[in-house]
Amino acid sequence: MLFASTIPYLSIQRSLRLHLVRLLGACGVLGICLSAGFLWPLAPWGHAGLSAAHPLSGWHPLKIRSAWATRPQTASQNLLYHNGPVMSRAMTAYAIFWEPTGSQVSASYHQLIEHYFQDVGTSALYHNNVQYSDSSGQAPTGASFGGSWIDRRPYPDSTLSDAQIQDEVRRALQMQGWGASLSHMFFVFTARGENICYNSYCSFSSFCAYHGYFDKEIIYAVIPYTGSDPEACGVPSSPNHDSDADSSINVASHEQMEGATDPLLNAWYDSQGSEIGDKCSWEFGPTGADGGNVTWNGHSYLVQEEWNNQSGGCALSGP
């Protein structure tokens, strides 16, 4: 997921960032580079493909709608393989709804999100991932829904940090008996009005969601309540008559496809650092009368397109 700013985005190649990080040493020192008038911390964006040792954690965010500027995509900008693992074969997705007592989500929020996770794994959109294999030739082939958990524990702060999100994932694993592996991905959904920040970058002003990993192989995604700021993170139409849920499904889809093809941030991304979803962020293609652009198992959704290396463009299916 490409990072957001309110100034036109200028990408910095990941390889350059990694080389600069190595020059600063491997002890956690942050390097700073200038992009589009902002200072960008290098270390949180590190990709292990060029590093001597795999870092313990990393993140990759999806920029907000207002920062998106459609740029021409060509086959020369296809995703490249950087020797890291993918979620080969089948992914199991888990939903963690962190909603303290008294917090608010839409009435059909849980149901629609769970339906999405049950439907997407056999879809033509997920099948697009089969072209992105690892060094052994194994590729993502499908996904299933492993279950959900609602945590009513209060938020520790009015603004959540990534460290607190990681603790919530660990708590879910312990409470539910779920196991971490390179084929499991944990999606944390928060309630209306709760802000999340990764260092100085925050939901709705910088990003709509992000994915990453920690403790070496816990793969996770963070989905702030998109209905808190639909101008920043909402979808243009709502096939399920619940724009909050439909908007969160869209960004969850973005994160899921990137988690499948780049779980440790060292597998598939292009020469500019864009992952499969970044290259097509907020591009939906034609929509039907109900406002959706796909129908899976009789359920309509509006999800962004994903990059198809074979066709050299954005698509809702492939190859």
PDB file of C-alpha atoms in Angstrom, residues 70-289:
ATOM      1  CA  THR A  70      -4.261   8.212 -11.172  1.00  0.00           C
ATOM      2  CA  ARG A  71      -1.104   7.655 -13.150  1.00  0.00           C
ATOM      3  CA  PRO A  72      -0.631   5.693 -16.388  1.00  0.00           C
ATOM      4  CA  GLN A  73       0.286   2.056 -15.765  1.00  0.00           C
ATOM      5  CA  THR A  74       2.225   0.089 -18.338  1.00  0.00           C
ATOM      6  CA  ALA A  75       3.487  -3.466 -18.574  1.00  0.00           C
ATOM      7  CA  SER A  76       6.981  -2.140 -17.878  1.00  0.00           C
ATOM      8  CA  GLN A  77       5.697  -1.322 -14.388  1.00  0.00           C
ATOM      9  CA  ASN A  78       4.717  -4.901 -13.608  1.00  0.00           C
ATOM     10  CA  LEU A  79       5.270  -6.335 -10.161  1.00  0.00           C
ATOM     11  CA  LEU A  80       8.711  -7.833  -9.643  1.00  0.00           C
ATOM     12  CA  TYR A  81       9.641 -10.763  -7.420  1.00  0.00           C
ATOM     13  CA  HIS A  82      12.117 -10.072  -4.621  1.00  0.00           C
ATOM     14  CA  ASN A  83      12.632 -13.654  -3.385  1.00  0.00           C
ATOM     15  CA  GLY A  84      10.446 -13.506  -0.283  1.00  0.00           C
ATOM     16  CA  PRO A  85       7.566 -15.850   0.622  1.00  0.00           C
ATOM     17  CA  VAL A  86       3.960 -15.486  -0.501  1.00  0.00           C
ATOM     18  CA  MET A  87       0.892 -16.972   1.152  1.00  0.00           C
ATOM     19  CA  SER A  88       1.158 -20.090  -0.950  1.00  0.00           C
ATOM     20  CA  ARG A  89      -1.909 -22.196  -1.451  1.00  0.00           C
ATOM     21  CA  ALA A  90      -4.780 -21.180   0.861  1.00  0.00           C
ATOM     22  CA  MET A  91      -4.922 -18.212   3.241  1.00  0.00           C
ATOM     23  CA  THR A  92      -7.039 -18.327   6.386  1.00  0.00           C
ATOM     24  CA  ALA A  93      -8.374 -14.881   7.306  1.00  0.00           C
ATOM     25  CA  TYR A  94      -9.542 -13.930  10.802  1.00  0.00           C
ATOM     26  CA  ALA A  95     -11.540 -10.849  11.834  1.00  0.00           C
ATOM     27  CA  ILE A  96     -10.928  -9.131  15.168  1.00  0.00           C
ATOM     28  CA  PHE A  97     -13.583  -6.547  15.983  1.00  0.00           C
ATOM     29  CA  TRP A  98     -12.179  -4.385  18.767  1.00  0.00           C
ATOM     30  CA  GLU A  99     -15.306  -2.573  19.887  1.00  0.00           C
ATOM     31  CA  PRO A 100     -15.428  -1.460  23.521  1.00  0.00           C
ATOM     32  CA  THR A 101     -18.769  -1.396  25.289  1.00  0.00           C
ATOM     33  CA  GLY A 102     -20.624   1.719  24.157  1.00  0.00           C
ATOM     34  CA  SER A 103     -18.732   2.081  20.865  1.00  0.00           C
ATOM     35  CA  GLN A 104     -20.610   2.162  17.566  1.00  0.00           C
ATOM     36  CA  VAL A 105     -20.544   0.331  14.240  1.00  0.00           C
ATOM     37  CA  SER A 106     -23.292   0.009  11.639  1.00  0.00           C
ATOM     38  CA  ALA A 107     -26.007  -2.580  12.226  1.00  0.00           C
ATOM     39  CA  SER A 108     -24.836  -4.945   9.458  1.00  0.00           C
ATOM     40  CA  TYR A 109     -21.111  -4.236   9.807  1.00  0.00           C
ATOM     41  CA  HIS A 110     -20.038  -7.616  11.188  1.00  0.00           C
ATOM     42  CA  GLN A 111     -22.333  -9.655   8.968  1.00  0.00           C
ATOM     43  CA  LEU A 112     -21.251  -8.007   5.723  1.00  0.00           C
ATOM     44  CA  ILE A 113     -17.549  -8.180   6.522  1.00  0.00           C
ATOM     45  CA  GLU A 114     -17.829 -11.844   7.483  1.00  0.00           C
ATOM     46  CA  HIS A 115     -19.742 -12.563   4.261  1.00  0.00           C
ATOM     47  CA  TYR A 116     -16.921 -10.912   2.315  1.00  0.00           C
ATOM     48  CA  PHE A 117     -14.281 -13.146   3.925  1.00  0.00           C
ATOM     49  CA  GLN A 118     -16.432 -16.212   3.249  1.00  0.00           C
ATOM     50  CA  ASP A 119     -16.907 -15.259  -0.411  1.00  0.00           C
ATOM     51  CA  VAL A 120     -13.615 -13.785  -1.600  1.00  0.00           C
ATOM     52  CA  GLY A 121     -11.444 -16.890  -1.409  1.00  0.00           C
ATOM     53  CA  THR A 122     -13.041 -18.577  -4.428  1.00  0.00           C
ATOM     54  CA  SER A 123     -13.523 -15.383  -6.424  1.00  0.00           C
ATOM     55  CA  ALA A 124     -11.967 -14.393  -9.740  1.00  0.00           C
ATOM     56  CA  LEU A 125     -10.349 -11.475  -7.925  1.00  0.00           C
ATOM     57  CA  TYR A 126      -8.467 -13.727  -5.533  1.00  0.00           C
ATOM     58  CA  HIS A 127      -7.578 -16.036  -8.413  1.00  0.00           C
ATOM     59  CA  ASN A 128      -5.607 -13.140  -9.886  1.00  0.00           C
ATOM     60  CA  ASN A 129      -2.998 -13.898  -7.200  1.00  0.00           C
ATOM     61  CA  VAL A 130      -2.022 -17.259  -8.723  1.00  0.00           C
ATOM     62  CA  GLN A 131       0.453 -15.575 -11.068  1.00  0.00           C
ATOM     63  CA  TYR A 132       2.528 -14.349  -8.113  1.00  0.00           C
ATOM     64  CA  SER A 133       4.429 -17.435  -7.006  1.00  0.00           C
ATOM     65  CA  ASP A 134       7.390 -17.890  -4.683  1.00  0.00           C
ATOM     66  CA  SER A 135      10.824 -19.311  -5.478  1.00  0.00           C
ATOM     67  CA  SER A 136       9.444 -22.871  -5.275  1.00  0.00           C
ATOM     68  CA  GLY A 137       6.612 -22.131  -7.702  1.00  0.00           C
ATOM     69  CA  GLN A 138       3.897 -22.100  -5.029  1.00  0.00           C
ATOM     70  CA  ALA A 139       1.315 -19.299  -5.282  1.00  0.00           C
ATOM     71  CA  PRO A 140      -1.774 -18.036  -3.438  1.00  0.00           C
ATOM     72  CA  THR A 141      -4.671 -20.149  -4.703  1.00  0.00           C
ATOM     73  CA  GLY A 142      -7.585 -19.356  -2.407  1.00  0.00           C
ATOM     74  CA  ALA A 143      -8.706 -18.197   1.005  1.00  0.00           C
ATOM     75  CA  SER A 144     -11.120 -19.215   3.735  1.00  0.00           C
ATOM     76  CA  PHE A 145     -12.599 -17.495   6.768  1.00  0.00           C
ATOM     77  CA  GLY A 146     -11.234 -18.798  10.057  1.00  0.00           C
ATOM     78  CA  GLY A 147     -13.659 -16.949  12.311  1.00  0.00           C
ATOM     79  CA  SER A 148     -14.192 -13.685  14.163  1.00  0.00           C
ATOM     80  CA  TRP A 149     -13.937 -12.345  17.686  1.00  0.00           C
ATOM     81  CA  ILE A 150     -15.501  -9.267  19.274  1.00  0.00           C
ATOM     82  CA  ASP A 151     -13.378  -7.729  22.018  1.00  0.00           C
ATOM     83  CA  ARG A 152     -15.296  -5.360  24.323  1.00  0.00           C
ATOM     84  CA  ARG A 153     -12.168  -4.316  26.201  1.00  0.00           C
ATOM     85  CA  PRO A 154     -11.780  -0.511  26.427  1.00  0.00           C
ATOM     86  CA  TYR A 155      -9.243   1.188  24.221  1.00  0.00           C
ATOM     87  CA  PRO A 156      -6.141   2.099  26.244  1.00  0.00           C
ATOM     88  CA  ASP A 157      -5.974   5.539  24.585  1.00  0.00           C
ATOM     89  CA  SER A 158      -8.106   7.830  22.450  1.00  0.00           C
ATOM     90  CA  THR A 159      -5.576   7.221  19.684  1.00  0.00           C
ATOM     91  CA  LEU A 160      -4.275   3.699  19.250  1.00  0.00           C
ATOM     92  CA  SER A 161      -0.653   2.989  18.407  1.00  0.00           C
ATOM     93  CA  ASP A 162       0.538   0.136  16.224  1.00  0.00           C
ATOM     94  CA  ALA A 163       2.097  -1.464  19.305  1.00  0.00           C
ATOM     95  CA  GLN A 164      -1.351  -1.526  20.927  1.00  0.00           C
ATOM     96  CA  ILE A 165      -2.845  -3.047  17.782  1.00  0.00           C
ATOM     97  CA  GLN A 166      -0.179  -5.745  17.844  1.00  0.00           C
ATOM     98  CA  ASP A 167      -1.001  -6.469  21.485  1.00  0.00           C
ATOM     99  CA  GLU A 168      -4.656  -6.847  20.493  1.00  0.00           C
ATOM    100  CA  VAL A 169      -3.716  -9.435  17.862  1.00  0.00           C
ATOM    101  CA  ARG A 170      -1.660 -11.355  20.435  1.00  0.00           C
ATOM    102  CA  ARG A 171      -4.614 -11.192  22.826  1.00  0.00           C
ATOM    103  CA  ALA A 172      -6.953 -12.586  20.152  1.00  0.00           C
ATOM    104  CA  LEU A 173      -4.593 -15.457  19.418  1.00  0.00           C
ATOM    105  CA  GLN A 174      -4.438 -16.312  23.109  1.00  0.00           C
ATOM    106  CA  MET A 175      -8.167 -15.947  23.789  1.00  0.00           C
ATOM    107  CA  GLN A 176      -9.333 -17.769  20.666  1.00  0.00           C
ATOM    108  CA  GLY A 177      -6.585 -20.355  20.359  1.00  0.00           C
ATOM    109  CA  TRP A 178      -5.711 -19.171  16.864  1.00  0.00           C
ATOM    110  CA  GLY A 179      -2.247 -19.916  15.550  1.00  0.00           C
ATOM    111  CA  ALA A 180       0.141 -17.658  13.674  1.00  0.00           C
ATOM    112  CA  SER A 181       1.732 -18.795  10.428  1.00  0.00           C
ATOM    113  CA  LEU A 182       2.572 -17.517   6.966  1.00  0.00           C
ATOM    114  CA  SER A 183      -0.843 -18.735   5.789  1.00  0.00           C
ATOM    115  CA  HIS A 184      -2.880 -16.909   8.466  1.00  0.00           C
ATOM    116  CA  MET A 185      -3.804 -13.215   8.330  1.00  0.00           C
ATOM    117  CA  PHE A 186      -5.467 -11.302  11.151  1.00  0.00           C
ATOM    118  CA  PHE A 187      -7.618  -8.244  10.388  1.00  0.00           C
ATOM    119  CA  VAL A 188      -8.207  -5.772  13.222  1.00  0.00           C
ATOM    120  CA  PHE A 189     -11.333  -3.616  12.821  1.00  0.00           C
ATOM    121  CA  THR A 190     -11.907  -0.727  15.216  1.00  0.00           C
ATOM    122  CA  ALA A 191     -15.086   1.223  16.010  1.00  0.00           C
ATOM    123  CA  ARG A 192     -16.363   4.567  14.800  1.00  0.00           C
ATOM    124  CA  GLY A 193     -14.287   7.574  15.792  1.00  0.00           C
ATOM    125  CA  GLU A 194     -11.191   5.727  16.997  1.00  0.00           C
ATOM    126  CA  ASN A 195      -7.969   6.998  15.448  1.00  0.00           C
ATOM    127  CA  ILE A 196      -4.880   4.874  14.811  1.00  0.00           C
ATOM    128  CA  CYS A 197      -1.357   6.182  14.315  1.00  0.00           C
ATOM    129  CA  TYR A 198       1.826   4.528  13.170  1.00  0.00           C
ATOM    130  CA  ASN A 199       4.466   6.888  14.531  1.00  0.00           C
ATOM    131  CA  SER A 200       3.353  10.287  13.171  1.00  0.00           C
ATOM    132  CA  TYR A 201       1.144   8.899  10.376  1.00  0.00           C
ATOM    133  CA  CYS A 202      -2.514   8.591  11.294  1.00  0.00           C
ATOM    134  CA  SER A 203      -5.753   7.176   9.944  1.00  0.00           C
ATOM    135  CA  PHE A 204      -7.918   9.412   7.765  1.00  0.00           C
ATOM    136  CA  SER A 205      -5.232  12.106   7.423  1.00  0.00           C
ATOM    137  CA  SER A 206      -2.561   9.819   5.964  1.00  0.00           C
ATOM    138  CA  PHE A 207      -3.890   6.291   5.490  1.00  0.00           C
ATOM    139  CA  CYS A 208      -7.089   4.257   5.341  1.00  0.00           C
ATOM    140  CA  ALA A 209      -5.582   0.923   6.333  1.00  0.00           C
ATOM    141  CA  TYR A 210      -2.291  -0.927   6.418  1.00  0.00           C
ATOM    142  CA  HIS A 211      -0.858  -4.404   6.514  1.00  0.00           C
ATOM    143  CA  GLY A 212       2.367  -5.771   7.881  1.00  0.00           C
ATOM    144  CA  TYR A 213       3.870  -8.352  10.169  1.00  0.00           C
ATOM    145  CA  PHE A 214       5.485  -8.610  13.585  1.00  0.00           C
ATOM    146  CA  ASP A 215       7.164 -11.272  15.697  1.00  0.00           C
ATOM    147  CA  LYS A 216       8.601 -12.465  12.370  1.00  0.00           C
ATOM    148  CA  GLU A 217       5.476 -14.237  11.077  1.00  0.00           C
ATOM    149  CA  ILE A 218       2.281 -12.779  12.537  1.00  0.00           C
ATOM    150  CA  ILE A 219       0.645 -11.301   9.444  1.00  0.00           C
ATOM    151  CA  TYR A 220      -1.956  -8.637  10.173  1.00  0.00           C
ATOM    152  CA  ALA A 221      -3.978  -5.798   8.700  1.00  0.00           C
ATOM    153  CA  VAL A 222      -5.432  -2.763  10.434  1.00  0.00           C
ATOM    154  CA  ILE A 223      -8.810  -1.428   9.264  1.00  0.00           C
ATOM    155  CA  PRO A 224      -9.897   1.797  11.002  1.00  0.00           C
ATOM    156  CA  TYR A 225     -13.643   2.443  10.857  1.00  0.00           C
ATOM    157  CA  THR A 226     -13.813   3.940   7.373  1.00  0.00           C
ATOM    158  CA  GLY A 227     -17.198   5.508   8.089  1.00  0.00           C
ATOM    159  CA  SER A 228     -15.461   7.882  10.485  1.00  0.00           C
ATOM    160  CA  ASP A 229     -14.279   9.832   7.439  1.00  0.00           C
ATOM    161  CA  PRO A 230     -15.966   8.694   4.199  1.00  0.00           C
ATOM    162  CA  GLU A 231     -14.383  11.528   2.239  1.00  0.00           C
ATOM    163  CA  ALA A 232     -10.963  10.105   3.036  1.00  0.00           C
ATOM    164  CA  CYS A 233     -11.691   6.380   2.938  1.00  0.00           C
ATOM    165  CA  GLY A 234     -15.222   5.764   1.657  1.00  0.00           C
ATOM    166  CA  VAL A 235     -16.413   4.057  -1.502  1.00  0.00           C
ATOM    167  CA  PRO A 236     -18.440   5.976  -4.127  1.00  0.00           C
ATOM    168  CA  SER A 237     -21.464   3.652  -3.918  1.00  0.00           C
ATOM    169  CA  SER A 238     -22.880   1.104  -1.494  1.00  0.00           C
ATOM    170  CA  PRO A 239     -24.302  -2.108  -2.978  1.00  0.00           C
ATOM    171  CA  ASN A 240     -25.273  -3.361   0.496  1.00  0.00           C
ATOM    172  CA  HIS A 241     -26.903  -0.109   1.640  1.00  0.00           C
ATOM    173  CA  ASP A 242     -24.271   0.182   4.361  1.00  0.00           C
ATOM    174  CA  SER A 243     -21.546   2.525   3.187  1.00  0.00           C
ATOM    175  CA  ASP A 244     -19.500   2.025   6.359  1.00  0.00           C
ATOM    176  CA  ALA A 245     -19.292  -1.743   5.870  1.00  0.00           C
ATOM    177  CA  ASP A 246     -18.840  -1.506   2.099  1.00  0.00           C
ATOM    178  CA  SER A 247     -15.993   0.981   2.549  1.00  0.00           C
ATOM    179  CA  SER A 248     -14.245  -1.221   5.116  1.00  0.00           C
ATOM    180  CA  ILE A 249     -14.672  -4.255   2.859  1.00  0.00           C
ATOM    181  CA  ASN A 250     -12.959  -2.395   0.035  1.00  0.00           C
ATOM    182  CA  VAL A 251      -9.863  -1.500   2.051  1.00  0.00           C
ATOM    183  CA  ALA A 252      -9.816  -4.973   3.646  1.00  0.00           C
ATOM    184  CA  SER A 253      -9.775  -6.439   0.135  1.00  0.00           C
ATOM    185  CA  HIS A 254      -6.828  -4.194  -0.768  1.00  0.00           C
ATOM    186  CA  GLU A 255      -4.932  -5.410   2.300  1.00  0.00           C
ATOM    187  CA  GLN A 256      -5.834  -9.062   1.807  1.00  0.00           C
ATOM    188  CA  MET A 257      -4.485  -9.217  -1.747  1.00  0.00           C
ATOM    189  CA  GLU A 258      -1.288  -7.481  -0.686  1.00  0.00           C
ATOM    190  CA  GLY A 259      -0.943  -9.748   2.324  1.00  0.00           C
ATOM    191  CA  ALA A 260      -1.274 -12.781   0.045  1.00  0.00           C
ATOM    192  CA  THR A 261       1.389 -11.628  -2.414  1.00  0.00           C
ATOM    193  CA  ASP A 262       3.734  -9.704  -0.110  1.00  0.00           C
ATOM    194  CA  PRO A 263       3.189 -10.913   3.484  1.00  0.00           C
ATOM    195  CA  LEU A 264       6.674 -10.075   4.787  1.00  0.00           C
ATOM    196  CA  LEU A 265       7.152  -7.070   2.480  1.00  0.00           C
ATOM    197  CA  ASN A 266       9.898  -8.795   0.514  1.00  0.00           C
ATOM    198  CA  ALA A 267       8.027 -10.624  -2.266  1.00  0.00           C
ATOM    199  CA  TRP A 268       5.999  -8.902  -5.010  1.00  0.00           C
ATOM    200  CA  TYR A 269       6.124  -5.142  -5.659  1.00  0.00           C
ATOM    201  CA  ASP A 270       7.192  -2.967  -8.576  1.00  0.00           C
ATOM    202  CA  SER A 271      10.301  -0.875  -9.130  1.00  0.00           C
ATOM    203  CA  GLN A 272       8.658   2.059  -7.349  1.00  0.00           C
ATOM    204  CA  GLY A 273       7.667   0.049  -4.282  1.00  0.00           C
ATOM    205  CA  SER A 274       3.982  -0.332  -5.176  1.00  0.00           C
ATOM    206  CA  GLU A 275       2.269  -3.603  -4.278  1.00  0.00           C
ATOM    207  CA  ILE A 276      -0.549  -5.327  -6.164  1.00  0.00           C
ATOM    208  CA  GLY A 277      -3.248  -3.121  -4.654  1.00  0.00           C
ATOM    209  CA  ASP A 278      -1.353   0.177  -4.697  1.00  0.00           C
ATOM    210  CA  LYS A 279      -1.198   0.268  -8.453  1.00  0.00           C
ATOM    211  CA  CYS A 280      -5.002   0.219  -8.645  1.00  0.00           C
ATOM    212  CA  SER A 281      -6.045   2.029  -5.454  1.00  0.00           C
ATOM    213  CA  TRP A 282      -9.548   3.507  -5.647  1.00  0.00           C
ATOM    214  CA  GLU A 283     -10.047   2.223  -9.220  1.00  0.00           C
ATOM    215  CA  PHE A 284     -13.281   0.225  -9.455  1.00  0.00           C
ATOM    216  CA  GLY A 285     -14.157   0.031 -13.124  1.00  0.00           C
ATOM    217  CA  PRO A 286     -17.812  -0.113 -14.227  1.00  0.00           C
ATOM    218  CA  THR A 287     -20.468  -0.682 -11.566  1.00  0.00           C
ATOM    219  CA  GLY A 288     -23.890  -2.248 -11.812  1.00  0.00           C
ATOM    220  CA  ALA A 289     -27.261  -0.736 -11.033  1.00  0.00           C
TER     221      ALA A 289
END
